[in-house]
XYZ file of N, CA and C in Angstrom:
531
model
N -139.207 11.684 51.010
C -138.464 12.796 51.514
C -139.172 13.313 52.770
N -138.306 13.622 54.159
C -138.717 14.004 55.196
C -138.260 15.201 55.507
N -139.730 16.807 55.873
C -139.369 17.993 56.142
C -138.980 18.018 57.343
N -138.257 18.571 57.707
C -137.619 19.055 58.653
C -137.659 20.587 58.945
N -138.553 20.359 60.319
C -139.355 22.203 60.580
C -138.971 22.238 62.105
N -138.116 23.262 62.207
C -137.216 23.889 63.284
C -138.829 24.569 63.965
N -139.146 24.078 65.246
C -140.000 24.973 65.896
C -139.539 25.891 67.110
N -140.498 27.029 67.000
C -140.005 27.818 67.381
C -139.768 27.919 69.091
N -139.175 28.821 70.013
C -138.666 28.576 71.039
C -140.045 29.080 71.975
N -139.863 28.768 73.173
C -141.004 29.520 73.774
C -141.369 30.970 73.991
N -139.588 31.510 73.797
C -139.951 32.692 74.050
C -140.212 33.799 72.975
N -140.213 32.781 71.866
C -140.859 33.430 70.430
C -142.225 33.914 70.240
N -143.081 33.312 71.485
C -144.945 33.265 71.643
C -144.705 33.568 73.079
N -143.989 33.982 73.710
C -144.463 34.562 75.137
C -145.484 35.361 75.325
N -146.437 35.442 75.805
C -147.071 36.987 75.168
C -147.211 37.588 76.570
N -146.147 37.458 77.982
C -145.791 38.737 78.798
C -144.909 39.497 77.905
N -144.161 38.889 77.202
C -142.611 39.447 77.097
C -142.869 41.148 76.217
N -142.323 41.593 76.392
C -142.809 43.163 75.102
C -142.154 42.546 73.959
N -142.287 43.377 73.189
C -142.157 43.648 71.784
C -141.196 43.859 71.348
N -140.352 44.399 70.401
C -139.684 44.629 70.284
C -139.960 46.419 70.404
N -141.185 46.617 69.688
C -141.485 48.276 69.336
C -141.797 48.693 70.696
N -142.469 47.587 71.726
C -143.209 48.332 72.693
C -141.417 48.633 73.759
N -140.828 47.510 73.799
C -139.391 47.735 74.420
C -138.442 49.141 74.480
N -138.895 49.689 72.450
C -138.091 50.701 72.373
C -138.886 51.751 72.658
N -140.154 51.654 72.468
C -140.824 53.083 72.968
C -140.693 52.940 74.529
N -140.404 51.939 75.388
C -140.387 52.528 77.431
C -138.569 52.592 77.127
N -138.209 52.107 76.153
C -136.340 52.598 76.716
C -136.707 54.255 76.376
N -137.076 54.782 75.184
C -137.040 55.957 75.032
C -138.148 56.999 75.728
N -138.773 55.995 76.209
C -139.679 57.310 77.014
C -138.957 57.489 78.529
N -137.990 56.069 79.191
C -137.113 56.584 80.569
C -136.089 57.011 80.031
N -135.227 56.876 78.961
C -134.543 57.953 78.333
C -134.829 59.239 78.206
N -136.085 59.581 78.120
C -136.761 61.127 77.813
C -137.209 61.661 79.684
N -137.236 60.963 80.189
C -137.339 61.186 81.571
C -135.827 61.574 82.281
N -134.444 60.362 81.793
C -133.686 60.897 82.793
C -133.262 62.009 82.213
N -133.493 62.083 80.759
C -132.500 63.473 80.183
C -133.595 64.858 80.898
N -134.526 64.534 81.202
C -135.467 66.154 81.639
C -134.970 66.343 83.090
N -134.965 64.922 83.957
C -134.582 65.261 85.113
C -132.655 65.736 85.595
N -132.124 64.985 84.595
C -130.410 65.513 84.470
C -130.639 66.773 83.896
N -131.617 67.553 83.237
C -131.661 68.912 82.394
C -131.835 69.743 83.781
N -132.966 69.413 85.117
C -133.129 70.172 85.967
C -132.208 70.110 86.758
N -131.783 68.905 87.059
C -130.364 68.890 87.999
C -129.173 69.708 87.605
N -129.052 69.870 86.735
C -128.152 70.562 86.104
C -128.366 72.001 86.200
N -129.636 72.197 85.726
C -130.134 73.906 86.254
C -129.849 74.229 87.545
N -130.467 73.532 88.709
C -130.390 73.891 89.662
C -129.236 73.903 90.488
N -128.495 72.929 89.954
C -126.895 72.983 90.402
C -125.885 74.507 90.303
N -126.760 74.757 88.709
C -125.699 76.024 87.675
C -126.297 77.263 88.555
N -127.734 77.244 89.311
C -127.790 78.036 90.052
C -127.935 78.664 91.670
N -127.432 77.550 91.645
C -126.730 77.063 92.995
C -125.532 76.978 93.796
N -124.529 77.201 92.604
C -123.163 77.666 92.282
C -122.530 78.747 93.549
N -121.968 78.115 94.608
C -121.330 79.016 95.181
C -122.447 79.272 96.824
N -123.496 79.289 96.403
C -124.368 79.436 97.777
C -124.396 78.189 98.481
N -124.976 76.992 97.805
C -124.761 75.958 98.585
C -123.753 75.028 99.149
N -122.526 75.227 98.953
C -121.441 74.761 99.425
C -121.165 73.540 99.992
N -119.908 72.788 101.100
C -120.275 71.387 101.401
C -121.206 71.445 102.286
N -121.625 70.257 103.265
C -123.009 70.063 104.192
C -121.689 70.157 105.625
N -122.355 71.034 106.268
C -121.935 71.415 108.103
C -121.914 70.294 108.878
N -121.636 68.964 108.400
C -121.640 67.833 109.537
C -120.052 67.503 110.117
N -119.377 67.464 111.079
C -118.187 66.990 111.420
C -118.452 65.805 111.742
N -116.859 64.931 111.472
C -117.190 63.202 111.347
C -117.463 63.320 113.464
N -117.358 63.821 114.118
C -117.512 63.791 115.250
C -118.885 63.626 116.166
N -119.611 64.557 114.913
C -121.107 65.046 115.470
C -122.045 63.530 114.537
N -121.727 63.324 113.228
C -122.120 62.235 112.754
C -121.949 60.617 113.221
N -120.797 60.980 113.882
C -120.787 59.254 114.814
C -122.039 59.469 115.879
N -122.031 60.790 116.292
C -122.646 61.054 117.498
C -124.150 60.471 117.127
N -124.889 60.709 116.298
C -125.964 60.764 115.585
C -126.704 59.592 114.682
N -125.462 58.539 115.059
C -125.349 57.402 114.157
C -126.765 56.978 114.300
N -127.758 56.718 113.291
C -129.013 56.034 112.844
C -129.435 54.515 113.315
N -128.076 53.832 113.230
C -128.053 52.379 113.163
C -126.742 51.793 114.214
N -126.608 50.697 114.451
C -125.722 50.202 114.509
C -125.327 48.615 114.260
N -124.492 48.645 114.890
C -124.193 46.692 114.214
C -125.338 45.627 115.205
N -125.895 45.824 115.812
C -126.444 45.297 117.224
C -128.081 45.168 116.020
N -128.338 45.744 114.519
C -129.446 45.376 114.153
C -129.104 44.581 113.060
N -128.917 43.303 112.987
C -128.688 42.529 111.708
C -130.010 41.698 111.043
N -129.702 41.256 110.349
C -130.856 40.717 109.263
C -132.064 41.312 108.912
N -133.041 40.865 108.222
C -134.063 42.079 107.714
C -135.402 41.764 108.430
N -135.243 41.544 110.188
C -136.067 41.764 110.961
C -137.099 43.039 111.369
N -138.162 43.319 111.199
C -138.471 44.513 111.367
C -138.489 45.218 112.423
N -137.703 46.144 112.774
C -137.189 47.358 113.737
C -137.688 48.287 113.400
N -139.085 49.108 114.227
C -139.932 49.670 113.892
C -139.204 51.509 113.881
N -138.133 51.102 115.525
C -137.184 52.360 115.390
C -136.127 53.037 114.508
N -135.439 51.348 113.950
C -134.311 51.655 113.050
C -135.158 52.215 111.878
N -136.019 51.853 111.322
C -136.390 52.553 110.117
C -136.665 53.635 110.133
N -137.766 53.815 111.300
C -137.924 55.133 111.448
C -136.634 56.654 111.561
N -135.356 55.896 112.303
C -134.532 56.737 112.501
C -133.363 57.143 111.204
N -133.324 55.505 110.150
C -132.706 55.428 109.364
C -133.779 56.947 108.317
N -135.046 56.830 108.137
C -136.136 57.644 107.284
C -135.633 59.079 108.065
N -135.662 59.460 109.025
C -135.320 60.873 109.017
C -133.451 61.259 109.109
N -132.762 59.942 109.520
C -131.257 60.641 108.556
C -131.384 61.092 106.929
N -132.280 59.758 106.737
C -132.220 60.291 105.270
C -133.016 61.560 104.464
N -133.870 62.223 105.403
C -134.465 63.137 105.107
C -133.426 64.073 105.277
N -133.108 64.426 106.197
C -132.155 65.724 106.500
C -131.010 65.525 105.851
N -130.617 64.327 105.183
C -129.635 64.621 104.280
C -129.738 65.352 103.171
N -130.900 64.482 102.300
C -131.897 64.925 100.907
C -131.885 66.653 101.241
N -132.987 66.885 102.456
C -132.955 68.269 102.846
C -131.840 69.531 102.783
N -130.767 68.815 103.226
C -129.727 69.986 103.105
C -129.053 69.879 101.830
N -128.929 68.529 101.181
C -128.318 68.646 100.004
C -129.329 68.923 98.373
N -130.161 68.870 98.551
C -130.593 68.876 97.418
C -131.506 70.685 96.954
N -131.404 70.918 95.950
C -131.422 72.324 95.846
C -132.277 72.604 96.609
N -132.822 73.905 97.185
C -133.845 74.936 97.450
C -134.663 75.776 96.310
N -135.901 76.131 97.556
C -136.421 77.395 96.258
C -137.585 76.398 95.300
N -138.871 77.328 95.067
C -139.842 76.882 94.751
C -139.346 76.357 93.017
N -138.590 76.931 92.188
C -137.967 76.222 90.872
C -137.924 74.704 91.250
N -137.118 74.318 92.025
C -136.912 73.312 92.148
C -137.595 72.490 93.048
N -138.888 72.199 92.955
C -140.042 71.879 93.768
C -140.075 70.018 93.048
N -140.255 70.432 91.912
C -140.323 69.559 90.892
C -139.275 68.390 91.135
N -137.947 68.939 90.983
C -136.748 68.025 90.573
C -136.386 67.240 92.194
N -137.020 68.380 93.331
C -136.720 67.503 94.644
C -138.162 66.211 95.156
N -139.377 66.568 94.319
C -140.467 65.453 94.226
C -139.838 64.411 93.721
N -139.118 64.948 92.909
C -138.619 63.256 91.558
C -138.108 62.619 92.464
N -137.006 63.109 92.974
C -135.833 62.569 94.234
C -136.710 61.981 95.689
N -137.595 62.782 95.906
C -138.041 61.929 97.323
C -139.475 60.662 96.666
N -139.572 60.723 95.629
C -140.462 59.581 95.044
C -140.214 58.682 95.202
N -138.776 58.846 94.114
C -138.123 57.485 94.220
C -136.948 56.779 95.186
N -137.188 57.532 96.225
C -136.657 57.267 97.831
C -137.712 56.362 98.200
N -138.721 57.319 98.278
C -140.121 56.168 99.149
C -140.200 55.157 97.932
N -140.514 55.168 96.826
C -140.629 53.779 95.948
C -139.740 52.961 96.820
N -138.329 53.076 97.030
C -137.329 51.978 97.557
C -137.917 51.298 99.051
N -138.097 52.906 99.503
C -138.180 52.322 101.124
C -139.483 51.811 101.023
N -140.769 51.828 100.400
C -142.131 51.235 100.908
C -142.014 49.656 100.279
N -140.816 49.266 99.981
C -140.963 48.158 99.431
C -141.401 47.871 97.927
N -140.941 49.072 96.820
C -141.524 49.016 95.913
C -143.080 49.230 95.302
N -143.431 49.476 96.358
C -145.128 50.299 96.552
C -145.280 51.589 96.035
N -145.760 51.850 94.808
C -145.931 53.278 94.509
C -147.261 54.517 94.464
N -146.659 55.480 93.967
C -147.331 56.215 94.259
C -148.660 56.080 93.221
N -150.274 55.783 93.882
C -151.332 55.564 93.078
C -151.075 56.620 92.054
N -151.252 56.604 90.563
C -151.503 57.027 89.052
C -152.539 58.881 89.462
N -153.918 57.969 90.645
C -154.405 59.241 90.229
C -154.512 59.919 91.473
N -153.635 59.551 92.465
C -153.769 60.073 93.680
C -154.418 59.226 94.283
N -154.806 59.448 95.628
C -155.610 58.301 96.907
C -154.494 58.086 98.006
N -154.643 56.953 98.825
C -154.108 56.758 99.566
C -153.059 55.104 99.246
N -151.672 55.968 99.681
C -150.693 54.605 98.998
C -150.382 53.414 100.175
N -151.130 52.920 100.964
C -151.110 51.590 101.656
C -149.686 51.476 101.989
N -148.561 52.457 102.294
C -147.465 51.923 102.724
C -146.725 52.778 103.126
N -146.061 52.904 104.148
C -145.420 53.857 104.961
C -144.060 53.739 104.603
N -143.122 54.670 104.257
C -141.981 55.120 103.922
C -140.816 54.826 105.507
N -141.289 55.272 106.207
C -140.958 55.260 107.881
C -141.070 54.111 108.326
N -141.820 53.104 107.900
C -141.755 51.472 108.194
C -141.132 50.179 107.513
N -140.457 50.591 106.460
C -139.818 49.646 105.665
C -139.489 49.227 106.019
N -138.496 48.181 105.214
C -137.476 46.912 105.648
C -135.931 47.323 106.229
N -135.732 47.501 107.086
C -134.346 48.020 107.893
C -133.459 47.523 106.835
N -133.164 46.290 105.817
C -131.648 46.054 104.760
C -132.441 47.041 103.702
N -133.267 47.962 103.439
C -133.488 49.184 102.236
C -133.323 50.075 103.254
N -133.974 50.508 104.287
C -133.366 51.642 104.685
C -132.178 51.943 104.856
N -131.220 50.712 105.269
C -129.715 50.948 105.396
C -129.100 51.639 103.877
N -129.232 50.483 103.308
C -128.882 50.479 101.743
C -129.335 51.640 100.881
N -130.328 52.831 101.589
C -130.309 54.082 100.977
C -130.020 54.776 101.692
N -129.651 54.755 103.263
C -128.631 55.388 103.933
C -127.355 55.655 103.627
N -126.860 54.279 103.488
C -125.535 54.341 102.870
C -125.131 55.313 102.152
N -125.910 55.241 100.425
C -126.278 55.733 99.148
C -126.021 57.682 99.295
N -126.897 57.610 100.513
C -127.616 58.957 100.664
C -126.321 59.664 101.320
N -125.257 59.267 102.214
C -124.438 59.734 102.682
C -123.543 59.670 101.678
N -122.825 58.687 101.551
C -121.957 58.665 100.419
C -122.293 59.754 99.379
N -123.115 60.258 98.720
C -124.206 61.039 97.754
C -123.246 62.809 99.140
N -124.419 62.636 99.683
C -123.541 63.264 100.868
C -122.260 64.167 101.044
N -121.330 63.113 101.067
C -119.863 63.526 101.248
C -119.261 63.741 100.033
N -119.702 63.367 98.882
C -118.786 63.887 98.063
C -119.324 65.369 97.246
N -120.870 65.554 97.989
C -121.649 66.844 97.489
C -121.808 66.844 96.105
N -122.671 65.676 95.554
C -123.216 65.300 94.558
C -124.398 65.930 93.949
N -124.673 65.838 92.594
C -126.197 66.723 92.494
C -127.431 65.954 92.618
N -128.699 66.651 92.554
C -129.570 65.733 92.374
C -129.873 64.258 91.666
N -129.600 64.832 90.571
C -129.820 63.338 89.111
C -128.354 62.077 89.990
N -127.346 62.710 90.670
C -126.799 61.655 90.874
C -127.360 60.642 91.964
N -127.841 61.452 93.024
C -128.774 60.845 94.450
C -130.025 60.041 93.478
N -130.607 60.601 92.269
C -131.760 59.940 91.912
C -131.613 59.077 91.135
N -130.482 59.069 90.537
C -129.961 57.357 89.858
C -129.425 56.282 90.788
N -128.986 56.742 91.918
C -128.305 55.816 93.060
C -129.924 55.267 93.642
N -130.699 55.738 93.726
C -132.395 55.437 94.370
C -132.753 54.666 92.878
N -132.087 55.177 91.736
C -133.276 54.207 90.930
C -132.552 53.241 90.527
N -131.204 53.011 90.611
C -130.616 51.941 90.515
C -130.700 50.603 91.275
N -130.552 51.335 92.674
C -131.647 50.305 93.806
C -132.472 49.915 93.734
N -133.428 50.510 92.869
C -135.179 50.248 92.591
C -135.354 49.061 91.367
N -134.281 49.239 90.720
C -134.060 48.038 89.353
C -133.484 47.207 90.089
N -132.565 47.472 90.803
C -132.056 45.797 91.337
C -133.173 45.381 92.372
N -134.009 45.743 92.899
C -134.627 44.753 93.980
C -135.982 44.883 93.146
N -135.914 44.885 91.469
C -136.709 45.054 90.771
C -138.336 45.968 91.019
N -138.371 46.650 91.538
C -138.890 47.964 91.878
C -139.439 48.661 90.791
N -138.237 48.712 89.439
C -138.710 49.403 88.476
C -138.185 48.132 87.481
């Protein structure tokens, strides 16, 4: 009589892969993250109600102002386009995202994970120091691609947690996070 023993697959002994336990404790600890940061977005929205209104740009003055144009293609580095694409996107963040020292916190979360995208997935050192990568120098196809994000976010006068899932959604697809 001959046993017959099914062996197991490779990815049964991987030992990068997590766990099953270690899997569910990081789903539930960025679960416990977006629900605190949708808890502040939400605050600051509910008190925000009525003062902050839409953003003062006419489509007239925004062509005027345009960041980019078609004349920069592929992901050549354009030391200007980034730079110019990094401060549209500041003064967008800036006017749209709450005010006021409360919300100090919930607008760090939001410009974190802006620069996570734009430095190329380079983050911010654990205990502080200096982070080896400039936000203002990225790759012109991420700066576009959170330009875009950031306007669109923009025009329809969205809240925080929505601008910071559109940045961290970007950050999972060009695997970032």
């Amino acid at each position: 009589m001959q046993d017959h023993y099914e062996l197991p697959s490779e990815d049964e002994f991987d030992e990068n892969r997590p766990h099953d336990s270690e899997k569910q404790e990081s789903d539930a600890q960025e679960l416990d993250f977006l629900a605190r940061l949708k808890q502040l977005s939400d605050d600051a929205q509910q008190e925000a109600e009525g003062r902050q209104g839409a953003f003062a740009f006419s489509p007239e003055e925004e062509a005027e102002d345009e960041p980019f144009g078609a004349e920069f293609a592929g992901d050549m580095h354009n030391q200007q386009e980034s730079y110019d694409l990094y401060y549209a996107i500041r003064r967008l963040l800036m006017q749209g995202l709450p005010r006021g020292e409360e919300n100090k916190d919930l607008r760090q979360m939001v410009y974190d994970e802006k620069n996570l995208l734009l430095r190329d997935g380079v983050d911010r050192p654990a205990g502080g120091g200096t982070i080896g990568a400039d936000s203002r120098q990225g790759k012109p196809s991420l700066a576009r691609s959170a330009y875009e994000k950031t306007q669109a976010w923009a025009n329809r006068g969205g809240s925080a947690y929505d601008i910071f899932l559109e940045y961290y959604d970007l950050n999972k697809q060009m695997r970032f996070r």
